[in-house]
GROMACS .gro file of C-alpha atoms in nm:
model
  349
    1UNK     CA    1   0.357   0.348  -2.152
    2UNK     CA    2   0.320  -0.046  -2.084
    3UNK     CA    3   0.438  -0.242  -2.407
    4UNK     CA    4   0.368  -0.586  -2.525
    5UNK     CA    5   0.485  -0.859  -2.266
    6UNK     CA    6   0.890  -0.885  -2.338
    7UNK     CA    7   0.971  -1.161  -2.537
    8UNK     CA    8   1.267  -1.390  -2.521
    9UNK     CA    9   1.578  -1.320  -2.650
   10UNK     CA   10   1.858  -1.609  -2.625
   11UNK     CA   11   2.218  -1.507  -2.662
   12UNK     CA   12   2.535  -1.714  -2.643
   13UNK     CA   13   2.835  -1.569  -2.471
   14UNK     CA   14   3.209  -1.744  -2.425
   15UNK     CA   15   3.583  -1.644  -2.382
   16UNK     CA   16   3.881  -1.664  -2.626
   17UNK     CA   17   4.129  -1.932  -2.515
   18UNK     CA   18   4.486  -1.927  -2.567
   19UNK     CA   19   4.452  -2.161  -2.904
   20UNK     CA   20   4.148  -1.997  -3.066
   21UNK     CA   21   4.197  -1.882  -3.427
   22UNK     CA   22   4.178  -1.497  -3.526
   23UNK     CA   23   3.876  -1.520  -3.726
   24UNK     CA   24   3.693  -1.674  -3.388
   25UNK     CA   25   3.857  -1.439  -3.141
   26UNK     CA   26   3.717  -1.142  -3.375
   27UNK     CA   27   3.388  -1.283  -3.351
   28UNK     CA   28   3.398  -1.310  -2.975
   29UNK     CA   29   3.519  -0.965  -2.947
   30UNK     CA   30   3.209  -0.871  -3.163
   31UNK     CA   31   3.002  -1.011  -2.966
   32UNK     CA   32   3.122  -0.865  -2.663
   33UNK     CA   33   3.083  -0.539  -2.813
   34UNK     CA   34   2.709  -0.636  -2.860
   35UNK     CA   35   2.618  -0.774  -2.532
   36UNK     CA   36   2.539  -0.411  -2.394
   37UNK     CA   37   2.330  -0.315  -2.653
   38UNK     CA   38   2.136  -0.701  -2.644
   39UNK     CA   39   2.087  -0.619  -2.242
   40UNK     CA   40   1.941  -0.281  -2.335
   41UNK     CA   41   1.703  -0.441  -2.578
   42UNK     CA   42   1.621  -0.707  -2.295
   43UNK     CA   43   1.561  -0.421  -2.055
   44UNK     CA   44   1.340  -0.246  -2.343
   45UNK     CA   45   1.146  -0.527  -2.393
   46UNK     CA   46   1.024  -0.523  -2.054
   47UNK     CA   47   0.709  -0.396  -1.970
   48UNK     CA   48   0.676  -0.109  -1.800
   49UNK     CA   49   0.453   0.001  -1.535
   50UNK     CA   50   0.436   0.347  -1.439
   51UNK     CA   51   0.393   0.385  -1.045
   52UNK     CA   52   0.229   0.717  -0.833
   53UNK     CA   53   0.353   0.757  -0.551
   54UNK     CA   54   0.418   1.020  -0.276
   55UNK     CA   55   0.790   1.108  -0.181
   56UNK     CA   56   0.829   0.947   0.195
   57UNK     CA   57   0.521   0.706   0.118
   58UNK     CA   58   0.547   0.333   0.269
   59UNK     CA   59   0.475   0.181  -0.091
   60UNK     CA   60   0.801   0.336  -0.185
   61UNK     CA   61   0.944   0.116   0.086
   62UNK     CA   62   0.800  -0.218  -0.116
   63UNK     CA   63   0.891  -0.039  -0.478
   64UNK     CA   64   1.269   0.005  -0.417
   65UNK     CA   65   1.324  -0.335  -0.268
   66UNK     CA   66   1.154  -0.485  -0.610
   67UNK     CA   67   1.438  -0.280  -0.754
   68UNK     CA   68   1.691  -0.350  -0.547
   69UNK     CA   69   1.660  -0.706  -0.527
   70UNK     CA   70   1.574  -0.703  -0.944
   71UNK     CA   71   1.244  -0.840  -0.869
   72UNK     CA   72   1.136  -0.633  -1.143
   73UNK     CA   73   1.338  -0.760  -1.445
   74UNK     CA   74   1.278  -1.134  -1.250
   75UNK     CA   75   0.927  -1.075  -1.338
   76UNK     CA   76   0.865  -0.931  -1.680
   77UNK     CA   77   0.833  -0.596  -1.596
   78UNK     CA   78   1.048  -0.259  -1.511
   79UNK     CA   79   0.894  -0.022  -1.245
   80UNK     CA   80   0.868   0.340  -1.312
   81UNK     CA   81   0.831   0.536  -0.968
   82UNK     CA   82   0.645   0.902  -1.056
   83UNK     CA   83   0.628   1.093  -0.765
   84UNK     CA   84   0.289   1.318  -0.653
   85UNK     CA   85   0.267   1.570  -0.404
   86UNK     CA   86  -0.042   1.461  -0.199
   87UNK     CA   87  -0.291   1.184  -0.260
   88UNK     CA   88  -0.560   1.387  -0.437
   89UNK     CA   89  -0.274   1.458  -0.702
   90UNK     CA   90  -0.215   1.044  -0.712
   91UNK     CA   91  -0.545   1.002  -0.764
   92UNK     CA   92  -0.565   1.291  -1.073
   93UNK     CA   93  -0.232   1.137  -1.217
   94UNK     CA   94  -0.397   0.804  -1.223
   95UNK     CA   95  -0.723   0.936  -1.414
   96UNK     CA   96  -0.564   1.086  -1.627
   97UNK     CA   97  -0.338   0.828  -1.757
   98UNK     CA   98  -0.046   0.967  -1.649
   99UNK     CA   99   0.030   0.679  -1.414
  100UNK     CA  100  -0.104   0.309  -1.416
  101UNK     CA  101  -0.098   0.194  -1.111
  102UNK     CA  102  -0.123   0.365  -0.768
  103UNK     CA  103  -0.220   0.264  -0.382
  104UNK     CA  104  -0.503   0.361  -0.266
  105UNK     CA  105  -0.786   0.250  -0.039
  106UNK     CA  106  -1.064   0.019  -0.125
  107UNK     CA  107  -1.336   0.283  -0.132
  108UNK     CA  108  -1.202   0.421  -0.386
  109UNK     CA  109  -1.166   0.142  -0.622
  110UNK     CA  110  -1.519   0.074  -0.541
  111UNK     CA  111  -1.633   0.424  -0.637
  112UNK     CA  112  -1.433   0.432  -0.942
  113UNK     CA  113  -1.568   0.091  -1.081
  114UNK     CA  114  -1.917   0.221  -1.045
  115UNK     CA  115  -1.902   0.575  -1.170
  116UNK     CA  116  -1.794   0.395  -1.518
  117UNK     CA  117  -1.392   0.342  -1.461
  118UNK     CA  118  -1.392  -0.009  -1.362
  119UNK     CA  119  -1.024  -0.109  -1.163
  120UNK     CA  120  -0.877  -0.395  -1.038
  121UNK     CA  121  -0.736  -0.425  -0.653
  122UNK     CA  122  -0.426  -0.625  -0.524
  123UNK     CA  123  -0.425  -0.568  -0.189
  124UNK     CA  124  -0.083  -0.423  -0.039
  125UNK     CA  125  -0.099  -0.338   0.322
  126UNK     CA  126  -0.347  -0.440   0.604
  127UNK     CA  127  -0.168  -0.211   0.839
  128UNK     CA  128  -0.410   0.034   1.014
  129UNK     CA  129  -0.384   0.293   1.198
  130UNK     CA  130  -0.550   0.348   1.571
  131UNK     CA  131  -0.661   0.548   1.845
  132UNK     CA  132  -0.356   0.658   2.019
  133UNK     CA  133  -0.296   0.832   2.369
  134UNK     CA  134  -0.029   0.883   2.611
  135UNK     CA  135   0.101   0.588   2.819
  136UNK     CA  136  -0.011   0.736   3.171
  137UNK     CA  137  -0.356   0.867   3.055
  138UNK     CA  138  -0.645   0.793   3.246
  139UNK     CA  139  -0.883   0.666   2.918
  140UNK     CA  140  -0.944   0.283   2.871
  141UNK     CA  141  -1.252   0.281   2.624
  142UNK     CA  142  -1.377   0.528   2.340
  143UNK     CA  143  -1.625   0.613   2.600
  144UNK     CA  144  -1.378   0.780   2.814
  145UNK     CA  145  -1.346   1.031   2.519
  146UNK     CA  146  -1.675   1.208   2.541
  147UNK     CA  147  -1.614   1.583   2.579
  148UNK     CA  148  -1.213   1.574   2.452
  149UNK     CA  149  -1.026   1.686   2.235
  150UNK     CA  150  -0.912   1.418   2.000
  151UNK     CA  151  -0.691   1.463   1.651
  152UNK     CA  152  -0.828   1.265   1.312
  153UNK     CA  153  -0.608   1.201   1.058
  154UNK     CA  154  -0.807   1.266   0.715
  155UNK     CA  155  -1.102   1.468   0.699
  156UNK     CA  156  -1.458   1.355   0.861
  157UNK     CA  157  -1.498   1.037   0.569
  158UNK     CA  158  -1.136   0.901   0.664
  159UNK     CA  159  -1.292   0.555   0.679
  160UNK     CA  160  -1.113   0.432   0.984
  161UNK     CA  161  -1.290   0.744   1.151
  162UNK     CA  162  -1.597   0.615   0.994
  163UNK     CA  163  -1.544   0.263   1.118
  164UNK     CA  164  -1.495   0.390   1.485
  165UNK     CA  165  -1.770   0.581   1.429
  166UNK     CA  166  -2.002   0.274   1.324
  167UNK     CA  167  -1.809   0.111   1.642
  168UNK     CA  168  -1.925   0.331   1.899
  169UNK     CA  169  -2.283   0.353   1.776
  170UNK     CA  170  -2.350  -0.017   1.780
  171UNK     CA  171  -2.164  -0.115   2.116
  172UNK     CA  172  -2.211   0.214   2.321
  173UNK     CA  173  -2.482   0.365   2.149
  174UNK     CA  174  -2.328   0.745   2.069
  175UNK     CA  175  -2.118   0.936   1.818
  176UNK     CA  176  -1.810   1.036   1.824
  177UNK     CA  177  -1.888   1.302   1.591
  178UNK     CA  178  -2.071   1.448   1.851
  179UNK     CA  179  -1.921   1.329   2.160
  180UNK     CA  180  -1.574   1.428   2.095
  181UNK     CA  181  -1.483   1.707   1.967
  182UNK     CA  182  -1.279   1.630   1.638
  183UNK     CA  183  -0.965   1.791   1.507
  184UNK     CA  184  -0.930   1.694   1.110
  185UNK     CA  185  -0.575   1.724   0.926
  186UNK     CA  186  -0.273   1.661   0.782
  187UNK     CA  187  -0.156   1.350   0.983
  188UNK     CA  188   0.267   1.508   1.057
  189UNK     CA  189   0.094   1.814   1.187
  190UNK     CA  190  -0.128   1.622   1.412
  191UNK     CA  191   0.124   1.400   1.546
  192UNK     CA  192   0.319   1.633   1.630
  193UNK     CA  193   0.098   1.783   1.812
  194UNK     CA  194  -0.022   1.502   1.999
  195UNK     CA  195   0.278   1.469   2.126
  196UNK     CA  196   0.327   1.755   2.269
  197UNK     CA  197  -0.024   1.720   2.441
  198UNK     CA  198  -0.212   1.931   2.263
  199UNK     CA  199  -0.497   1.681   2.218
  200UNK     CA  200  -0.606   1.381   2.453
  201UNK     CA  201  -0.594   1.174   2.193
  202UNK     CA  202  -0.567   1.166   1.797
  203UNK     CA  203  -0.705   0.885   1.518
  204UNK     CA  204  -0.362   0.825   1.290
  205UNK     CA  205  -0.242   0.615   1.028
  206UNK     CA  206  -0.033   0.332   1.118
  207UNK     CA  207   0.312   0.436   1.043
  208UNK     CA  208   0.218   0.801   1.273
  209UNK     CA  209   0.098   0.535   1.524
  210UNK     CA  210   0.435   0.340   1.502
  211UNK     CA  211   0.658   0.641   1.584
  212UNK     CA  212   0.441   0.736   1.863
  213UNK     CA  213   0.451   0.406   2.022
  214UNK     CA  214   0.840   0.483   1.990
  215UNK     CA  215   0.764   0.759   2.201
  216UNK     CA  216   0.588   0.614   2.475
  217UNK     CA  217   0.242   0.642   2.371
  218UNK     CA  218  -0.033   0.334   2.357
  219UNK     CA  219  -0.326   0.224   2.121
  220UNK     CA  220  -0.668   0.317   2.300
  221UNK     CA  221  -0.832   0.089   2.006
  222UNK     CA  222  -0.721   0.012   1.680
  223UNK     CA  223  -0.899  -0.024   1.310
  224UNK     CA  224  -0.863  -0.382   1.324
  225UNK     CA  225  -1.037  -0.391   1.697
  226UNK     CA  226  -1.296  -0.225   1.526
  227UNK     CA  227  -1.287  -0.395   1.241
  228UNK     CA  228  -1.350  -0.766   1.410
  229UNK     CA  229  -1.599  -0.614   1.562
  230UNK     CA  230  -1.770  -0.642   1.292
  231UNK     CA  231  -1.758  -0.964   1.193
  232UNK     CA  232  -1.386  -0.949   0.989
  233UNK     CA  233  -1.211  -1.299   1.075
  234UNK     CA  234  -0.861  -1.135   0.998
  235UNK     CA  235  -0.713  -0.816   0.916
  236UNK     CA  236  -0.807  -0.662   0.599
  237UNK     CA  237  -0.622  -0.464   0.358
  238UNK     CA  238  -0.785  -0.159   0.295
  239UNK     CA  239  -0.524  -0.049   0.126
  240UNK     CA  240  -0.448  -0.186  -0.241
  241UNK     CA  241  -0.298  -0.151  -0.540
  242UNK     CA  242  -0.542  -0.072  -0.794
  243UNK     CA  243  -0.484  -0.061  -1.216
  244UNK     CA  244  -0.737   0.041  -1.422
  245UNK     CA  245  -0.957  -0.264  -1.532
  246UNK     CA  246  -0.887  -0.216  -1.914
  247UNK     CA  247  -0.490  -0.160  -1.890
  248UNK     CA  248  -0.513  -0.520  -1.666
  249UNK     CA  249  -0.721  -0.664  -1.973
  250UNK     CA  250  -0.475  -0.564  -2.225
  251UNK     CA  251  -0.132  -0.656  -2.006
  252UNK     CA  252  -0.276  -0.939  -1.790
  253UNK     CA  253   0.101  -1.080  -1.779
  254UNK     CA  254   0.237  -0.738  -1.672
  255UNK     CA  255  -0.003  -0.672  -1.410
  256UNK     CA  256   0.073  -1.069  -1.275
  257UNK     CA  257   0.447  -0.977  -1.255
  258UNK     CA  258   0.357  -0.644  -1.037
  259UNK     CA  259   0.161  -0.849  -0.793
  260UNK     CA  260   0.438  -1.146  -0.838
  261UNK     CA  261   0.680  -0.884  -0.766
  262UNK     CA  262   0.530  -0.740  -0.476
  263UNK     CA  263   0.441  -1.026  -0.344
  264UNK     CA  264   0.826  -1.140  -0.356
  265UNK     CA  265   0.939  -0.815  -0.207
  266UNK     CA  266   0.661  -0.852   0.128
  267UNK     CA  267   0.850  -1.205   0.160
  268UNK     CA  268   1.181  -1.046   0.173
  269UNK     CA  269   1.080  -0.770   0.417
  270UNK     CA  270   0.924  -1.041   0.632
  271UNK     CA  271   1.206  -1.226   0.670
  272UNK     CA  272   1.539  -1.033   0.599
  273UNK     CA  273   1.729  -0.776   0.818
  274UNK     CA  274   1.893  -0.646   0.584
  275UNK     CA  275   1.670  -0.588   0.335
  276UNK     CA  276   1.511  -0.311   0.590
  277UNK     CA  277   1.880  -0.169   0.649
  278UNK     CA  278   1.893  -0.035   0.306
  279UNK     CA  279   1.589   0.139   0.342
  280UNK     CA  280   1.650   0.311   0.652
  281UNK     CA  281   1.680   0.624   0.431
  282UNK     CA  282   1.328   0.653   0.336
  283UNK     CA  283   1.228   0.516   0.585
  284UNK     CA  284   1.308   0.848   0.805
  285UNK     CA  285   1.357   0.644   1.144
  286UNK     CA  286   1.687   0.771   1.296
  287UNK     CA  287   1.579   0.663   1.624
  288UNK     CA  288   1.598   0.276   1.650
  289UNK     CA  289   1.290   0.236   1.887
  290UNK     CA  290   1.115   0.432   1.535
  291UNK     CA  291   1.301   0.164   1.292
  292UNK     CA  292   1.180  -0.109   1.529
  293UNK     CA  293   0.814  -0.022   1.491
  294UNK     CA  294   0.761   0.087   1.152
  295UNK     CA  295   0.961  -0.232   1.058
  296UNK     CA  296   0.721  -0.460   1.287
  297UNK     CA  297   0.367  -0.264   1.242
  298UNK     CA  298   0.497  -0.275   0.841
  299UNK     CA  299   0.557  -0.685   0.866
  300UNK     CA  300   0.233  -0.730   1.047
  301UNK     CA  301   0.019  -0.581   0.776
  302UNK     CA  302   0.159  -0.796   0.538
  303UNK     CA  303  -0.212  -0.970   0.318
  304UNK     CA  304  -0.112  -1.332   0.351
  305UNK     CA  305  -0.490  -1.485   0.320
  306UNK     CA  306  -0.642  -1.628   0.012
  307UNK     CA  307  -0.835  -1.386  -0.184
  308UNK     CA  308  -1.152  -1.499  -0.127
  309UNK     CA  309  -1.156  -1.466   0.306
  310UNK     CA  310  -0.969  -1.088   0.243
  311UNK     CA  311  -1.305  -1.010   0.002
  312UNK     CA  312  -1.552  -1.112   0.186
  313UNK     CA  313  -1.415  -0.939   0.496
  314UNK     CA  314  -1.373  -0.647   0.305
  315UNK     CA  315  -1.732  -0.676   0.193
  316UNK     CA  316  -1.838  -0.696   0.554
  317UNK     CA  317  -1.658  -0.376   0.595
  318UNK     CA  318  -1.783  -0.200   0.302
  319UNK     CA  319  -2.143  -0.228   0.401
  320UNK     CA  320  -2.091  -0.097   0.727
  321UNK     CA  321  -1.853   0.248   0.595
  322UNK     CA  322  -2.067   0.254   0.301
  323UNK     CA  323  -2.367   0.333   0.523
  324UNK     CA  324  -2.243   0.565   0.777
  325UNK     CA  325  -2.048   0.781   0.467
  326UNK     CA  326  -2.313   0.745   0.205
  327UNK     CA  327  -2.329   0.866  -0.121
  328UNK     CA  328  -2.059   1.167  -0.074
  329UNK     CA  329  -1.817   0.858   0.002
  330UNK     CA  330  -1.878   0.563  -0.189
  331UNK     CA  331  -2.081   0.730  -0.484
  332UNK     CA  332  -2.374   0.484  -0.594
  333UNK     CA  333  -2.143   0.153  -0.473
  334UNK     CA  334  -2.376   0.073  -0.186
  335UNK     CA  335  -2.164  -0.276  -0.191
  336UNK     CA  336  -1.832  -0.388  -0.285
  337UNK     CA  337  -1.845  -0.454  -0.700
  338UNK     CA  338  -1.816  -0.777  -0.771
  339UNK     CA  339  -1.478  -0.875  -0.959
  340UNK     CA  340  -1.279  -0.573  -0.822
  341UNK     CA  341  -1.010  -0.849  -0.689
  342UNK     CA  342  -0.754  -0.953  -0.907
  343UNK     CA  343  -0.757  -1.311  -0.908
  344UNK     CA  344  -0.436  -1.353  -1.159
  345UNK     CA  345  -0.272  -1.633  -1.096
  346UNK     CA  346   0.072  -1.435  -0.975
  347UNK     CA  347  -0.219  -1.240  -0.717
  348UNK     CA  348  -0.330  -1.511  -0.515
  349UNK     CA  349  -0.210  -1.553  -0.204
   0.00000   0.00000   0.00000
């Protein structure tokens, strides 16, 4: 559970020299003895946030270099990483209080705030996925689609398959619903099977996008195409960190250190090599043309606008999912809630 913010504890710490008197060496030696137990009580002290997250998930990738880099202890707070299976059981944990914090996309956070569990949302990612097909296929436009077969990552209220959607009604007048004909999974199985051209084209998350690009493949159109589209001035994370709003009330300085820390820990990935060579192991990316583009597409969809352009871009957005998913999506949030954007001062860009 998250404690108290940590308090300051001051300690003094020295070394015997040769002319020291016995009484004084005893005392340092005491207090040696001590130290361990005063950094344990520092470390105690610490608030601590308790993080869902899915094994191989990129927000594991941000999470252990705040550890590693003691961005963490730097800011108040010690991260506890409790691994899910799947998203649905992320989103059960977090209900339920058995997490406090988890990643998760902004239609949720909307949803949740007005069924009755009002959150908060620090956005983490702007990274979106895309449209992907092979580098020497014939399509150019969405239009060149109609009658194929073409993989979506999600089910059928995946919102970047609802933002296409919305895309192709308003600047070609059809459905892809209904033009295509859609293949809805898990996003490994459809890659995979992309790539061995079993569909003409397939709707995947970013970092699925990334290692087909490795691959040879291309992006027919991506979620942020669409996305401008529609009147978004930059890219928008639709992906956020979202706390519940009464644990942010209560800890307002740990929830300042998360986003502090996070923040830090984008900065570090954006600008250090070797920060991403120690996390080549969960990162799963063997191949170096794979490390290249996770790494880049990951750096890219970095938030780095002030809070205020990312909401009302996201609001823009909003309106235009919300309406094409309705109520079976978004729940009676027909707009973005007001307030759902943390606006501590460690959150703003």
């Amino acid at each position: 559970m998250l404690g108290d913010a940590p308090s300051a504890k001051a300690h003094s710490e020295g070394r015997a020299s040769p002319s020291i008197s016995r009484r004084t060496a005893l005392g340092l030696l005491g207090a040696a003895a001590l130290a361990p137990t005063i950094g344990r009580a520092r470390a105690a002290d610490a608030a601590t946030i308790r993080a869902g997250v899915l094994k191989f998930g990129t927000v594991n990738w941000e999470l252990d270099t705040i550890r590693r880099l003691g961005l963490d202890s730097a800011n108040g707070i010690r991260i506890e990483s409790v691994q899910v299976a799947s998203n649905d059981a992320t989103r059960i944990a977090f209900m339920a209080g058995d997490v406090d914090v988890i990643a998760t996309d902004l239609l949720l956070a909307a949803r949740l705030t007005a069924e009755g569990t009002p959150v908060v949302y620090i956005p983490f990612s702007a990274s979106e996925g895309g449209v992907m097909v092979a580098k020497d296929s014939p399509f150019k436009t969405l239009s060149d689609l109609k009658g194929k077969k073409v993989a979506v990552a999600g089910g059928p209220l995946d919102k970047s398959w609802l933002l296409l959607r919305a895309y192709a009604q308003s600047r070609d007048n059809f459905d892809l619903a209904t033009a295509v004909e859609p293949s809805f999974g898990a996003p490994p199985l459809l890659a995979e099977m992309l790539a061995n051209g079993q569909f003409d084209a397939g709707l995947l998350f970013w970092n699925f996008c990334a290692r087909l690009e490795a691959k040879g493949f291309r992006t027919l159109i991506s979620t942020e195409d669409a996305a401008r589209a529609f009147g978004a001035t930059g890219a928008v994370a639709l992906i956020g960190y979202v706390f519940k709003a009464d644990f942010a009330a209560r800890h307002p300085e740990a929830v300042d250190g998360f986003a502090a820390a996070s923040k830090a820990a984008k900065q570090a990935l954006a600008t250090s090599a070797s920060a991403w060579d120690a996390l080549r192991p969960l990162m799963q990316a063997d191949d170096p043309a794979v490390f290249d583009a996770l790494k880049r597409r990951f750096i890219d969809g970095i938030p780095n606008r002030p809070i205020a352009e990312e909401e009302a871009d996201a609001a823009r957005l909003y309106a235009v999912i919300a309406e094409i998913g309705g109520p079976k999506l978004v729940g009676p949030a027909k707009t973005l809630p007001k307030g759902l954007y943390w606006t501590g001062h460690a959150a703003s860009p």
